[in-house]
Amino acid sequence: MSTLQVLQQLPLLFRYADVQKFTGNANVFLTRALKRGLIERLTRGVYINSGIKGMPRIEEAACFIRTPCYISCEWALNYHGITIQAPTVCTLVTLSTAVGEARRIAWHGADIEFSRIAERLNERL
């Protein structure tokens, strides 16, 4: 299967494991596709099929990185028109402990940041 055929089979946002299903050597495939500008690396193990399928919205990309999570804080307020102030940080709430400044991801002029919520609070939602 050619590189373009594999990319047509992959969704807009995909993981390393998705590529392994289509190729014999996912590392070689991803390295070559990145060099050719066919895909973009969002974070470790997470890629965007930008050459074939375009770019996702930041909310879609952010929620794909770590699940379960949801958009919160200023970004959600702005998205729903409650505030007109444009935020620069897309904050997501997750159960994961990998949160904070060190886990912040810069992406197309905005930052994606994860905050942790206690599991007992998540059960009430």
Tab-separated table of C-alpha atoms in Angstrom, residues 32-40 48-52:
chain	number	residue	atom	x	y	z
A	32	ARG	CA	8.835	9.833	5.920
A	33	ALA	CA	5.316	11.295	6.015
A	34	LEU	CA	6.463	13.980	8.480
A	35	LYS	CA	9.437	14.914	6.275
A	36	ARG	CA	7.157	15.183	3.218
A	37	GLY	CA	4.719	17.413	5.123
A	38	LEU	CA	1.822	14.978	4.724
A	39	ILE	CA	1.157	14.740	8.454
A	40	GLU	CA	1.850	16.829	11.562
A	48	ILE	CA	-2.825	14.978	12.289
A	49	ASN	CA	-3.577	13.798	8.759
A	50	SER	CA	-3.284	17.391	7.519
A	51	GLY	CA	-1.983	16.675	4.008
A	52	ILE	CA	-5.070	14.710	3.009
